[in-house]
Amino acid sequence: MHPLGKIVVSGLALVVFCGTAYGYVNFQALDEVTRDSVIDADGGTSPGEQPADGSLDVLLVGRDARTDPQGNPLSPDVLRELRVGANGDDLTDTLIVLRIPNGTKAVKAFSIPRDSYVSMPGGKGKINAAFGRAKATEARRLRNAGETDKAKIDQSALTAARRATRQAVEDLTGVKIDHFAEVNLLSFSEISKAVGGVDVCLKAPTQDRNSGANFQAGPQRISGADALAFVRQRDNLRGGDFDRVRRQQVFLAGLARQVLSAGTLGDPGKLSDLIDAVKRSVVLDSSWNLLDFVGQMRGVSGGGIQFETIPIVNPDYRYDPADRRATAVQVDPAAVKAFAAGLIGPAAPPSSPAAPGPTVDVSNAGPREGLAARVSGLLRDKGFTPGATGNTATRRTSLVRFGPDLADRGAEVAKLLGGLTTQQSASVPAGHIEVVLGSVYAGPGAADGGGAPAAGDDPITSSGVVCVN
């Protein structure tokens, strides 16, 4: 089990958004928040600075930790209240980047699936493992160097882990992270209770013993352990981790509305509870001047945050030939970088091919409307000639067919679409490649617009409640 109930890292950012509503004086209480040197000394922003990449970027990290920011274990009573066990992994189960474009108040947020398979020190792996890898490596280095102070080893290892996570996100997205915030299980529960709960909506009732989830269909307000279960659940959800990512996003959108509402801003008790929860549980980078940040964020409204997810190639990527049961989320770093850049400006146009490639006919054997046309357009941008598109008889899995003379190009198409099964066939017309997209296809084009929701899913913003699985 890998709990995800740490989405509230962004609660801190939302608190600072509303800071000017009740003055800088109250905000000074946040001086006691835990700090760590996560951002390079030459990489921070000075007061009022407009970052060179066009956006102030905040990395929000949720960690599966049963400790407070100082490393003290949570008590058994607290763990029971949160419905979690005593053991936790050194994983970052929530990774969200807030992009705040220079000169505007339209905040863009995007999620990185925790199982995204990326390059990082020590070899390729899932991005949520960057934290644990760096933590173990640094602790081992210090012990081998003769360091015996456990507190010093633990703190240095945590700093290295946070920096490695930041670096992995930067390498994947091309975004220069300006600030960092981290929470754990307890902070999520406390912040959700401090704001009086968060409004969410489910399309159907659901239960899950592992997370403690037990929800009815329809709109509802959740807080504390229930809110934790809402964003932790992945079992008994059709889309697994991807449904859980949308759960995170709708919860964060609801949190934004609640924090920025008159009911929270006008209630000194709620504001005090919220600041106390942040002080007790959130870790920030050492360079983040919150008072200056509040000044930069004047005018941000509750409806001014839009949520998306990075584009993926294959959600069921079999990355280990020695263990075909091992799966990850395959991503194309170039596509992710273009997506992230496009959130604050025009996306880079696709490169023009040197010469037209073979014709690719695409058939949709699943339920998603417009899928064949989207995939055909993606292949056109990769240099292939668009062929016929349309629907065909329903089948579960996807297939790429081609004649012997186009074996190499057919394999290229299969790879571009996430590693689909290939088949040589004499029935395929000369000069053509045929792609059949099955009902479980989730590669490029499965989501309309890369990081946009799939067909039938409403976009998530902080302006209203969206029902999710």
Short mmCIF file of N, CA, C and O in Angstrom, two decimals, residues 77 250 375:
data_model
loop_
_atom_site.label_atom_id
_atom_site.label_comp_id
_atom_site.label_asym_id
_atom_site.label_seq_id
_atom_site.Cartn_x
_atom_site.Cartn_y
_atom_site.Cartn_z
N ASP A 77 -1.90 6.25 18.72
CA ASP A 77 -3.26 6.80 18.72
C ASP A 77 -3.52 7.62 17.45
O ASP A 77 -4.59 7.53 16.84
N VAL A 250 -9.27 17.20 -7.53
CA VAL A 250 -10.55 17.77 -7.12
C VAL A 250 -10.53 18.15 -5.64
O VAL A 250 -11.16 19.12 -5.23
N VAL A 375 -5.03 9.96 -32.47
CA VAL A 375 -3.81 9.18 -32.66
C VAL A 375 -3.25 9.40 -34.06
O VAL A 375 -2.04 9.52 -34.26
#
